[in-house]
Every structure is written in structure tokens, then in C-alpha cells.
mmCIF file of N, CA and C in Angstrom:
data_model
loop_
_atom_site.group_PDB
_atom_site.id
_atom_site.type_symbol
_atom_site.label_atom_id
_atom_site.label_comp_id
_atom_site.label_asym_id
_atom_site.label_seq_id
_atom_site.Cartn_x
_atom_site.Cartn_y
_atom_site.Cartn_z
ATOM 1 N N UNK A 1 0.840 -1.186 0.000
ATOM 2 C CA UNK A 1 0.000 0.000 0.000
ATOM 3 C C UNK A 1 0.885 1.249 0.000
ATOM 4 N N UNK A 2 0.619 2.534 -0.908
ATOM 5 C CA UNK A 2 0.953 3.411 -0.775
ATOM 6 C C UNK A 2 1.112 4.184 0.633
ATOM 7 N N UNK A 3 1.881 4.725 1.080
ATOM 8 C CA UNK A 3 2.398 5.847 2.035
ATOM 9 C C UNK A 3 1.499 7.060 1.405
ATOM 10 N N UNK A 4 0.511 7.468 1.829
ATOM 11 C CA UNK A 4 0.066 9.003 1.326
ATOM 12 C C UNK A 4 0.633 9.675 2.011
ATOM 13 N N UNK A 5 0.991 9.657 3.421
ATOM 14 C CA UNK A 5 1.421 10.920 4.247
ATOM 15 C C UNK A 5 2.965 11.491 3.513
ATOM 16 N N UNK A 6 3.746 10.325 3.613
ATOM 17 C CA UNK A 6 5.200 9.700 3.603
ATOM 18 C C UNK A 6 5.472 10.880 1.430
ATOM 19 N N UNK A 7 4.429 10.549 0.968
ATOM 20 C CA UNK A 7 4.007 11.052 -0.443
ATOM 21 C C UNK A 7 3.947 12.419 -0.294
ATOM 22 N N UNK A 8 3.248 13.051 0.083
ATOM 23 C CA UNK A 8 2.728 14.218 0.672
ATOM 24 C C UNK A 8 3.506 15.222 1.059
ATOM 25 N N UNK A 9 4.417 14.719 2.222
ATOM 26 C CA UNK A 9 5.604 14.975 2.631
ATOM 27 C C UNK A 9 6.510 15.501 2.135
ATOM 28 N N UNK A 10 6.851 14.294 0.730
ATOM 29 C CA UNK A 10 8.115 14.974 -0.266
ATOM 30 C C UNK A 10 7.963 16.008 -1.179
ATOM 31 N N UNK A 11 6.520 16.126 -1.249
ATOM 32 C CA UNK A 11 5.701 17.313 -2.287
ATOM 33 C C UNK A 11 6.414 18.607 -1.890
ATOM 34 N N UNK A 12 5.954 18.351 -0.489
ATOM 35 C CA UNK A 12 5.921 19.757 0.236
ATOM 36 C C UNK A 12 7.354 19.623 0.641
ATOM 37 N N UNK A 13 8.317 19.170 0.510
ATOM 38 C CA UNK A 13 9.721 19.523 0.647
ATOM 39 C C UNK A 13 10.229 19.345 -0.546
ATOM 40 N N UNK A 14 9.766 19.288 -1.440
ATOM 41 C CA UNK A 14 10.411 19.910 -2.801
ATOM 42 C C UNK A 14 10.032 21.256 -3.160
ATOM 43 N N UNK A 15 8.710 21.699 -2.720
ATOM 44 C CA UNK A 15 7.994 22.247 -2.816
ATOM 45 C C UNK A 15 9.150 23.694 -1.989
ATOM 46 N N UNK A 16 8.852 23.484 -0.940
ATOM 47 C CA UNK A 16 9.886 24.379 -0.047
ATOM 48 C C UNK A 16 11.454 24.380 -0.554
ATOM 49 N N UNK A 17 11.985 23.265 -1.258
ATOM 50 C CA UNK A 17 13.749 23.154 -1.627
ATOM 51 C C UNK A 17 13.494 24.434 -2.696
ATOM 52 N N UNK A 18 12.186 24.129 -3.587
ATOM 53 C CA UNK A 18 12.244 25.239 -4.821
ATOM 54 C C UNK A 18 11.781 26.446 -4.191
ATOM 55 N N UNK A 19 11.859 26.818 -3.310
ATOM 56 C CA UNK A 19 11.183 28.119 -3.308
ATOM 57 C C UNK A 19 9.802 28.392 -3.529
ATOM 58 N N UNK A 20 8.660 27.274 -3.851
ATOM 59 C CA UNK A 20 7.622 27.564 -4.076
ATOM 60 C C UNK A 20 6.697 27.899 -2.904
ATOM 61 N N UNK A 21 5.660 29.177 -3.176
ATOM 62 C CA UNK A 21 4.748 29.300 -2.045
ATOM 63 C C UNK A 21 3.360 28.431 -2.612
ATOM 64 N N UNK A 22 3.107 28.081 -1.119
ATOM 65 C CA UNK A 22 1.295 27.453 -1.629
ATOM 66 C C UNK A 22 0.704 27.731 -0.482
ATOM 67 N N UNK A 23 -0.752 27.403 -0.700
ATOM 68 C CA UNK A 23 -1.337 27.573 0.225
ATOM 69 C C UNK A 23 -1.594 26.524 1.236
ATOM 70 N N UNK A 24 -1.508 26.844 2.531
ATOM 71 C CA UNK A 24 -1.412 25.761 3.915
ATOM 72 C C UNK A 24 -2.491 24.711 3.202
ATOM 73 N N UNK A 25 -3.881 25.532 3.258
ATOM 74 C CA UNK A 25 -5.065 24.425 3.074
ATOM 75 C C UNK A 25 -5.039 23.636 2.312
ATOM 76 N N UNK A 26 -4.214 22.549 2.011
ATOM 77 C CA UNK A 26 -4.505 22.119 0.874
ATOM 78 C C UNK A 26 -5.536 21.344 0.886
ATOM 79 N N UNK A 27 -6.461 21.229 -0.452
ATOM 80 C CA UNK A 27 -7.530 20.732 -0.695
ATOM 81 C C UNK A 27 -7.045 19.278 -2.060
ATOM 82 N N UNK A 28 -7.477 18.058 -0.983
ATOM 83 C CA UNK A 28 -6.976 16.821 -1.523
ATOM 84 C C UNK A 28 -8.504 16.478 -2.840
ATOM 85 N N UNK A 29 -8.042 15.777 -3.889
ATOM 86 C CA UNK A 29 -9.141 16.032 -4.714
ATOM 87 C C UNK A 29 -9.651 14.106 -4.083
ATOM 88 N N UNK A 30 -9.069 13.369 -3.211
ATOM 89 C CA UNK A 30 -9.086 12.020 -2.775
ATOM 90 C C UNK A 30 -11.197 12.323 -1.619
ATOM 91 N N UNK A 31 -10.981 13.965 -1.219
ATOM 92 C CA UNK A 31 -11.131 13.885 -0.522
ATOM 93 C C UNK A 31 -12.871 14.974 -0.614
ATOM 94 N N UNK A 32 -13.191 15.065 -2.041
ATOM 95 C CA UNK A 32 -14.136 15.493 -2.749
ATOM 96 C C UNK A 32 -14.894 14.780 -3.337
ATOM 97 N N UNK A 33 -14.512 12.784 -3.451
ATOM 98 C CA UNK A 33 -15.142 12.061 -4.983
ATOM 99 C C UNK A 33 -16.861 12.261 -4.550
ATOM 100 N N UNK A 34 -17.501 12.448 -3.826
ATOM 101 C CA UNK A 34 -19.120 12.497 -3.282
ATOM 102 C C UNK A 34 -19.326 14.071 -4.372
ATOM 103 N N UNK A 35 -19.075 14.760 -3.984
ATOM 104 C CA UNK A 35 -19.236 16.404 -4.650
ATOM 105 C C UNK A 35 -18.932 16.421 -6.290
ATOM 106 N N UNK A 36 -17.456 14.857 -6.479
ATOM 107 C CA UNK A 36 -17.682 15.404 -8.300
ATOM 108 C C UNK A 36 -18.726 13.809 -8.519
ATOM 109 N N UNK A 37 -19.442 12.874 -7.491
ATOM 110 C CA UNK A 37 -20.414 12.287 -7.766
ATOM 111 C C UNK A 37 -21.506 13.420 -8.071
ATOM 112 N N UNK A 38 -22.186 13.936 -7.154
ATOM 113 C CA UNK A 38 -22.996 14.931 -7.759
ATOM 114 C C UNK A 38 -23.301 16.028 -8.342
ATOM 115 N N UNK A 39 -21.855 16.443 -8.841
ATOM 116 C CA UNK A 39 -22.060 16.687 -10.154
ATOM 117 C C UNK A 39 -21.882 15.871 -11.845
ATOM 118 N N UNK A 40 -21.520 14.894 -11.545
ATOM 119 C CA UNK A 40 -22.020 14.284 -12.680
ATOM 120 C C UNK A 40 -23.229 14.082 -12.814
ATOM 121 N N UNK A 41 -23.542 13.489 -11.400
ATOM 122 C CA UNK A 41 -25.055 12.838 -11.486
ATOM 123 C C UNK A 41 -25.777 14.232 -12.183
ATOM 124 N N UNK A 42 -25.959 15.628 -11.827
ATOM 125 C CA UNK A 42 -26.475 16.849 -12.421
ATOM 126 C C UNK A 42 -26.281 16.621 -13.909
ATOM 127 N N UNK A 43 -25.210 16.801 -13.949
ATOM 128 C CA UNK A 43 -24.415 16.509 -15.628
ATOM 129 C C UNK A 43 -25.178 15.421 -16.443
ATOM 130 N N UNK A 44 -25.101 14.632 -16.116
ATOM 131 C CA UNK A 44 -26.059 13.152 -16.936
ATOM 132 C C UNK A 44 -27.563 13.129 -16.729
ATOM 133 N N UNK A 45 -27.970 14.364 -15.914
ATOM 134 C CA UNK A 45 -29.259 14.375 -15.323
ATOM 135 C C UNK A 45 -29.769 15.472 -16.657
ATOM 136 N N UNK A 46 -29.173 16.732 -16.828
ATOM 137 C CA UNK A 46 -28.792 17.196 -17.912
ATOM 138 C C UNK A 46 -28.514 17.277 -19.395
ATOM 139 N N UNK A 47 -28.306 15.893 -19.491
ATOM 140 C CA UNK A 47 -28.124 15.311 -20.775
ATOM 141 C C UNK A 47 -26.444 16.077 -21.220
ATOM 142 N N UNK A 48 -25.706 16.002 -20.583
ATOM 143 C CA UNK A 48 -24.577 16.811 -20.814
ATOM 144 C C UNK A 48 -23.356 16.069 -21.427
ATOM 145 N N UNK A 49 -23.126 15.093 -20.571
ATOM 146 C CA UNK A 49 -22.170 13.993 -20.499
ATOM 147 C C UNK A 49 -22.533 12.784 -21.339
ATOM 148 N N UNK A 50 -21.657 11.935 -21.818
ATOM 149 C CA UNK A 50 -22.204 10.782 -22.175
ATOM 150 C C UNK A 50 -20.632 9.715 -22.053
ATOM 151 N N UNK A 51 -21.098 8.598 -21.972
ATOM 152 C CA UNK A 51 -19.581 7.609 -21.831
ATOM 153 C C UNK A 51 -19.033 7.158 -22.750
ATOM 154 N N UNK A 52 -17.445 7.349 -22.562
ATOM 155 C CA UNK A 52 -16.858 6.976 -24.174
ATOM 156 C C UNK A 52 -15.673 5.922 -23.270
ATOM 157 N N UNK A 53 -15.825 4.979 -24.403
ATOM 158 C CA UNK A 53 -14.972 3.646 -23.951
ATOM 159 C C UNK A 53 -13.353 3.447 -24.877
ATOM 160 N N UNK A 54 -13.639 4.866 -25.376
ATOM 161 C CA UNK A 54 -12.203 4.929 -26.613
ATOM 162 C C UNK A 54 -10.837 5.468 -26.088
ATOM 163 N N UNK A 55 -9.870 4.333 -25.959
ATOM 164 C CA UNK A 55 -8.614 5.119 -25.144
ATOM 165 C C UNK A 55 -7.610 5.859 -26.279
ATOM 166 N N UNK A 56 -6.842 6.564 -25.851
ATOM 167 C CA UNK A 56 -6.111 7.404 -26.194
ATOM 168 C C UNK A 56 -5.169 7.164 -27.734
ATOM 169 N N UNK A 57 -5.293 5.624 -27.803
ATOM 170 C CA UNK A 57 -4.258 4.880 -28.824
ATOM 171 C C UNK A 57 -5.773 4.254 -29.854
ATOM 172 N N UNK A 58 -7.065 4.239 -29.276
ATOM 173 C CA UNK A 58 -7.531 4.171 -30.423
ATOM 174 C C UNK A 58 -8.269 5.398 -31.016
ATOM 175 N N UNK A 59 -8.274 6.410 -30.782
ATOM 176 C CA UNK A 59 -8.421 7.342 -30.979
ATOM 177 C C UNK A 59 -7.619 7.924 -31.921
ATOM 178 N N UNK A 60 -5.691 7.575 -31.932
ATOM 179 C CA UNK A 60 -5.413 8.089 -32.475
ATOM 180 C C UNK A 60 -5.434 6.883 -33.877
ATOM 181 N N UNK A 61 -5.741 5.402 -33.699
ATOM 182 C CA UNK A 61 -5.752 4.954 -35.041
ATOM 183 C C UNK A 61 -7.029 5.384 -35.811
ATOM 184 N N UNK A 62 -8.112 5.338 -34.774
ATOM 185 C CA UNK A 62 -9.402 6.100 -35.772
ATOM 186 C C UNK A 62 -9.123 7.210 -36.787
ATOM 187 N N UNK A 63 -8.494 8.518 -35.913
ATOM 188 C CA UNK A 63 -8.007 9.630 -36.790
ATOM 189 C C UNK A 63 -7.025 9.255 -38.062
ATOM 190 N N UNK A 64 -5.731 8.626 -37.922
ATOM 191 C CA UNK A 64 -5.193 7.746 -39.106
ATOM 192 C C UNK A 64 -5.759 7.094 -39.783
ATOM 193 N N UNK A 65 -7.145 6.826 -39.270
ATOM 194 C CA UNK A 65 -8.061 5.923 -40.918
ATOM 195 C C UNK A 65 -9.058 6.851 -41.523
ATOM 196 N N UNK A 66 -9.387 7.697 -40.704
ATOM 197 C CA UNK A 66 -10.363 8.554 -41.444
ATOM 198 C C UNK A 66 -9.457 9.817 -42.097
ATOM 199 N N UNK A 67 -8.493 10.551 -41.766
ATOM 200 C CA UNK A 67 -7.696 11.391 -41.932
ATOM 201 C C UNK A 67 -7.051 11.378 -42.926
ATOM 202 N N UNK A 68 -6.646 11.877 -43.909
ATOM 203 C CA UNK A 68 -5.910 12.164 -44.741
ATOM 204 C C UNK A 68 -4.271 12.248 -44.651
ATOM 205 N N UNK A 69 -4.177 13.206 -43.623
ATOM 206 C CA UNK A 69 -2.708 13.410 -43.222
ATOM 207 C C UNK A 69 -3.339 13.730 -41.466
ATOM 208 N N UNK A 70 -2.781 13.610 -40.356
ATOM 209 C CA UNK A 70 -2.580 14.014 -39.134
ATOM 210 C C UNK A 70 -2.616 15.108 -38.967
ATOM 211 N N UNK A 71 -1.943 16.124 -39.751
ATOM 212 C CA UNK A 71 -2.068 17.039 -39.321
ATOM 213 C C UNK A 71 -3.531 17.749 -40.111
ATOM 214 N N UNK A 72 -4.130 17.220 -40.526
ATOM 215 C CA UNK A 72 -5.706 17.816 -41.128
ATOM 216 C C UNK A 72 -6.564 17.599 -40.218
ATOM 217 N N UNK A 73 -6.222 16.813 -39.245
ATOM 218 C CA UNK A 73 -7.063 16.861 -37.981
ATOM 219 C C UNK A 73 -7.208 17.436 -37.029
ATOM 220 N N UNK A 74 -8.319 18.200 -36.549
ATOM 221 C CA UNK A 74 -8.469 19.564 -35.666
ATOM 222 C C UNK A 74 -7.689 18.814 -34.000
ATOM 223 N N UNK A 75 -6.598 20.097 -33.864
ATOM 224 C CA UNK A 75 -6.039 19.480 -32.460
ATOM 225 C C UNK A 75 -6.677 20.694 -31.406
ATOM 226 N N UNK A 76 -6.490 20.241 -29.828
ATOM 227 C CA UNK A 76 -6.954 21.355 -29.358
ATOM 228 C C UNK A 76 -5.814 21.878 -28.728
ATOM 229 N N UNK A 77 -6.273 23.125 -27.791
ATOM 230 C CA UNK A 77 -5.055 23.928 -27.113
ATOM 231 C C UNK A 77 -3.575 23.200 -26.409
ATOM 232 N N UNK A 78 -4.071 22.006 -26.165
ATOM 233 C CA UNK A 78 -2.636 20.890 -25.501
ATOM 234 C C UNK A 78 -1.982 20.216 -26.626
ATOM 235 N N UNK A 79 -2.311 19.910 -27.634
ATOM 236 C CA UNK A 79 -1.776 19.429 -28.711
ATOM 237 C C UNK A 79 -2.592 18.301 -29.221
ATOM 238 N N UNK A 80 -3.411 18.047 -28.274
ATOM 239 C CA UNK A 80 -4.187 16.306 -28.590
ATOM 240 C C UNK A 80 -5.244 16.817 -29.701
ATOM 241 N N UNK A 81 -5.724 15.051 -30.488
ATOM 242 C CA UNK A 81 -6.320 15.321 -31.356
ATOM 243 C C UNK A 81 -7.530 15.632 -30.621
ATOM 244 N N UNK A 82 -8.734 16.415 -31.395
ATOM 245 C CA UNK A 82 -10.169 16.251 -31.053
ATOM 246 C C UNK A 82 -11.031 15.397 -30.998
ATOM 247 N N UNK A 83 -11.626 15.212 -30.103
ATOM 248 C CA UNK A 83 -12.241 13.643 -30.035
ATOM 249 C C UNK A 83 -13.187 13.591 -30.833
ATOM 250 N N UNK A 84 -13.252 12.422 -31.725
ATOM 251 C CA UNK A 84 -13.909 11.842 -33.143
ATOM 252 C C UNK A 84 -15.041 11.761 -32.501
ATOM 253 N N UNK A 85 -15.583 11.604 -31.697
ATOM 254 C CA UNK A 85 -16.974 11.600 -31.301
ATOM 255 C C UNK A 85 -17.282 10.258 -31.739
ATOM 256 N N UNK A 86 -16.409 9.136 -31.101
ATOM 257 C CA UNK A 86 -16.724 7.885 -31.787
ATOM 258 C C UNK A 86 -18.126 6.742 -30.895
ATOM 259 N N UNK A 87 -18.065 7.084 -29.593
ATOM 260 C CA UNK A 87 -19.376 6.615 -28.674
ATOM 261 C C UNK A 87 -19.959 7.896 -28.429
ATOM 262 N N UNK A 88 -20.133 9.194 -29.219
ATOM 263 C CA UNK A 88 -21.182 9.776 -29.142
ATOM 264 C C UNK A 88 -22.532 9.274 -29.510
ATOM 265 N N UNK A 89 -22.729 8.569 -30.434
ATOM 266 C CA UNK A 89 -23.984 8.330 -31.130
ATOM 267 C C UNK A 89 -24.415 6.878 -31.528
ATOM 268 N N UNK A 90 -23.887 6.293 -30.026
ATOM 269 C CA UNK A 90 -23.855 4.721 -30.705
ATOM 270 C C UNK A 90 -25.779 4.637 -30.279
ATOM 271 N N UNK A 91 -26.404 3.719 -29.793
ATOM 272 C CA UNK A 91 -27.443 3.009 -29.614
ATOM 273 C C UNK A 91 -27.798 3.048 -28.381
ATOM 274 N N UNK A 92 -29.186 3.273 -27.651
ATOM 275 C CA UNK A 92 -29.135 2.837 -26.657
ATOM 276 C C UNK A 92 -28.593 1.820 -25.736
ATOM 277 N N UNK A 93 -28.774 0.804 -26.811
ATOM 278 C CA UNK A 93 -29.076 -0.951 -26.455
ATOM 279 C C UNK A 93 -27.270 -1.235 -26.594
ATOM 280 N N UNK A 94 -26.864 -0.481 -27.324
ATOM 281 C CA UNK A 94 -25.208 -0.336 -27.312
ATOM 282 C C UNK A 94 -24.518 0.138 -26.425
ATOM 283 N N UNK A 95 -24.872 1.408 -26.016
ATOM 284 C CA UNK A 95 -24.511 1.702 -24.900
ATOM 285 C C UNK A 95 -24.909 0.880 -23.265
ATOM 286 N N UNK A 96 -26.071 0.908 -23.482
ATOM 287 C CA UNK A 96 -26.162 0.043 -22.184
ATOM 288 C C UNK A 96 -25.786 -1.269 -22.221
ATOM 289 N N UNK A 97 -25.338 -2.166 -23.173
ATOM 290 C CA UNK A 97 -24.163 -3.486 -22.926
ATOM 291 C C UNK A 97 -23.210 -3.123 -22.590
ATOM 292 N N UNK A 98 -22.339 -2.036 -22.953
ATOM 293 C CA UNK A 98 -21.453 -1.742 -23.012
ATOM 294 C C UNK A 98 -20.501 -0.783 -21.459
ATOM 295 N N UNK A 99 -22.191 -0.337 -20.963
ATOM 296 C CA UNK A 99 -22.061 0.034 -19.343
ATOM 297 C C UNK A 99 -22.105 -1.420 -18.578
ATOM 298 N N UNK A 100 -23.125 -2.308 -18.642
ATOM 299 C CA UNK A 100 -23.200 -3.448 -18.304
ATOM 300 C C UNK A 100 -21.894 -4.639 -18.371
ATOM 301 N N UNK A 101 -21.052 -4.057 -19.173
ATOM 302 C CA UNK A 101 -20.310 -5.123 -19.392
ATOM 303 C C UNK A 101 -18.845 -4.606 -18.157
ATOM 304 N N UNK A 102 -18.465 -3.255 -17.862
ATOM 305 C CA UNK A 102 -18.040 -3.152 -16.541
ATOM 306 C C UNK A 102 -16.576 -2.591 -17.153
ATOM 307 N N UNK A 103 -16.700 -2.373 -18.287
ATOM 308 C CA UNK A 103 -15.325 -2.083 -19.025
ATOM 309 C C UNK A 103 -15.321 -0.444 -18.627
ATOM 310 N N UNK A 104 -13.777 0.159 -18.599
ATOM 311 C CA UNK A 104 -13.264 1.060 -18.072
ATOM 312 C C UNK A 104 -13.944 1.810 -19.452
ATOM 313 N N UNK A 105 -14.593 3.120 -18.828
ATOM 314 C CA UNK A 105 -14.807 4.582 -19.883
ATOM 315 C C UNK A 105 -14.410 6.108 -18.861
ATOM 316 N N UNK A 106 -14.569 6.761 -19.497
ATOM 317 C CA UNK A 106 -14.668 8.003 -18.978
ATOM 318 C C UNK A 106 -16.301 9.159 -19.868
ATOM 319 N N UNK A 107 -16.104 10.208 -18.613
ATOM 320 C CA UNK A 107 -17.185 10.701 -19.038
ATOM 321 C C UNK A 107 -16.880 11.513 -20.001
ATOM 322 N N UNK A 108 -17.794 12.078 -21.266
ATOM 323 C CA UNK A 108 -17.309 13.121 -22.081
ATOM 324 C C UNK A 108 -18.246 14.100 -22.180
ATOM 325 N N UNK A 109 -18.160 15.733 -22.163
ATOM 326 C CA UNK A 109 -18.499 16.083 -22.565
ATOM 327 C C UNK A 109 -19.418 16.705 -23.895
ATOM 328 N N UNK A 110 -20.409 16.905 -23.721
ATOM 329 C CA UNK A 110 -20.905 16.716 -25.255
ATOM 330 C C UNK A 110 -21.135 18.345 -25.164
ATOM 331 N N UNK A 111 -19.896 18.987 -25.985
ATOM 332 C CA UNK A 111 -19.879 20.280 -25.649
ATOM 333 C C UNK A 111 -21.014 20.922 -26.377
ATOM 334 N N UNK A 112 -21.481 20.863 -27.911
ATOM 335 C CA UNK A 112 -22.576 20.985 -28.521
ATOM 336 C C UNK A 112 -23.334 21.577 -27.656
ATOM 337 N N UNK A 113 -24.403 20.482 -26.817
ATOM 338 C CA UNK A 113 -25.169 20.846 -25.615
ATOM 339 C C UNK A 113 -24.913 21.604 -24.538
ATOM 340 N N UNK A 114 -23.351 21.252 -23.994
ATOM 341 C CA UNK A 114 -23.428 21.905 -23.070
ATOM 342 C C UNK A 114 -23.144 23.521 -23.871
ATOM 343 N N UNK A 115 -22.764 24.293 -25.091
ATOM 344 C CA UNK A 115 -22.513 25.442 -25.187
ATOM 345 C C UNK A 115 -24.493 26.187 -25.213
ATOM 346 N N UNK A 116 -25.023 25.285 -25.546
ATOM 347 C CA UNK A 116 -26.748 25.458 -25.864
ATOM 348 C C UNK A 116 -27.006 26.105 -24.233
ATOM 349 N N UNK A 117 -26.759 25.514 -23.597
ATOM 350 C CA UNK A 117 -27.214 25.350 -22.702
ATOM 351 C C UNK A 117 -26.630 26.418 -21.127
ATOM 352 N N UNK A 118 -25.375 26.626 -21.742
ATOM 353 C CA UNK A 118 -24.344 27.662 -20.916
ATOM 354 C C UNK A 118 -25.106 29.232 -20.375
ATOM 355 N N UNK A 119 -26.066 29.498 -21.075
ATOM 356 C CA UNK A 119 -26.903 30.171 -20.252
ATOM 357 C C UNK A 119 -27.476 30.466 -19.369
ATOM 358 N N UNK A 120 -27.521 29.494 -18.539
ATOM 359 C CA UNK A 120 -28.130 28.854 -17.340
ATOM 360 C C UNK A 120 -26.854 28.131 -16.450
ATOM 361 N N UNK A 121 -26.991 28.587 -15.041
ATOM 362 C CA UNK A 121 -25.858 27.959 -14.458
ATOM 363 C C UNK A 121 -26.147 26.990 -13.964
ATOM 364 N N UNK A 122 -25.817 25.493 -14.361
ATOM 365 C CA UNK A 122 -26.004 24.007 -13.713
ATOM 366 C C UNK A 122 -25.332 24.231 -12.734
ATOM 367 N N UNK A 123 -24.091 24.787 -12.363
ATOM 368 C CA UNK A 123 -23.468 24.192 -10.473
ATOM 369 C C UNK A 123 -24.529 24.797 -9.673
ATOM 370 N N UNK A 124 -25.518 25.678 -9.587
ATOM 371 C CA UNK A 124 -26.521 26.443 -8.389
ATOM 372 C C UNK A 124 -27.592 25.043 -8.204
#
């Protein structure tokens, strides 16, 4: 098992070797997962979010088969490609095997909606 304190520790004495200031409070994100539970739950309640099961390496072979050249593919501000929107629009009955089946996704934004919708503040 990890040492968190022992972890923690060396942060903040590297932290201090460099000269860096921070703030005392630190706020552990270990120590929030209930608060970004409900806001997803808002988020998917919303129709905001949806689950994509596409990791990082197939993403980038998708873009190499549909793409022309790599670089014709829209990147964003970090350098990564834009996500193909490849489990945006699968099936209900697709998606829910595919939650059912227990395999690792993450949530995605479906910015479309959420820019529709940015009018209105969801965190209140």
C-alpha cells in the first residue's frame, strides 16, 4: 500500500527546496469524490455527459483511418487530437451493454449541448 502521508511529505519539501509558495489548506481532490459524484449525477441528469470507452491509442488509429494526413485533424489547445466523437452516437441498447459489461470509460463532454445550454448555471 501506498504511504500518502510519507508522499505528501516529499511534495511539500520539494515544494519548499524550490522556493515555491502554496497555500497551507490544501484541498486533496481524494477527498471530494461524493461532490464530483454529484455533479455528474447533475451533468447526466442534464443530458450533458455521455460515456466513451475509446482510449487514447484508439483514438489516435481512428483519426489515421479517417484522416488524410494528421495534421488535417483539428487538435486542441494541448496538442491532442479532437475527439472523433466515436461513442457519441452509438445506440441505446449499445450503450447500455457496453455500461453493463463493466469495461473502463470516462465521461465526455458533449460540448454541442453543453454550449446550448451555458446560459443557465447548472453548479446552483
Amino acid at each position: 500500500m501506498v504511504d500518502v502521508k510519507k508522499f505528501e511529505d516529499s511534495i511539500f519539501k520539494d515544494l519548499n527546496w524550490l522556493k515555491i509558495k502554496y497555500e497551507k489548506n490544501i484541498i486533496k481532490q481524494s477527498e471530494h469524490f461524493a461532490k464530483y459524484e454529484k455533479y455528474i449525477k447533475k451533468l447526466r441528469d442534464l443530458n450533458l455527459i455521455y460515456p466513451c470507452w475509446a482510449t487514447r491509442s484508439e483514438i489516435k488509429k481512428f483519426i489515421s483511418k479517417k484522416s488524410v494526413s494528421k495534421s488535417s485533424w483539428p487538435i486542441d489547445p494541448d496538442g491532442q487530437y479532437i475527439y472523433p466523437k466515436i461513442y457519441k452516437n452509438i445506440s441505446k441498447a449499445e450503450r447500455s451493454n457496453l455500461m453493463l459489461s463493466g469495461s473502463n470509460f470516462s465521461w465526455r463532454l458533449d460540448v454541442e449541448k453543453a454550449i446550448v445550454s451555458s446560459s443557465r448555471k447548472i453548479w446552483e
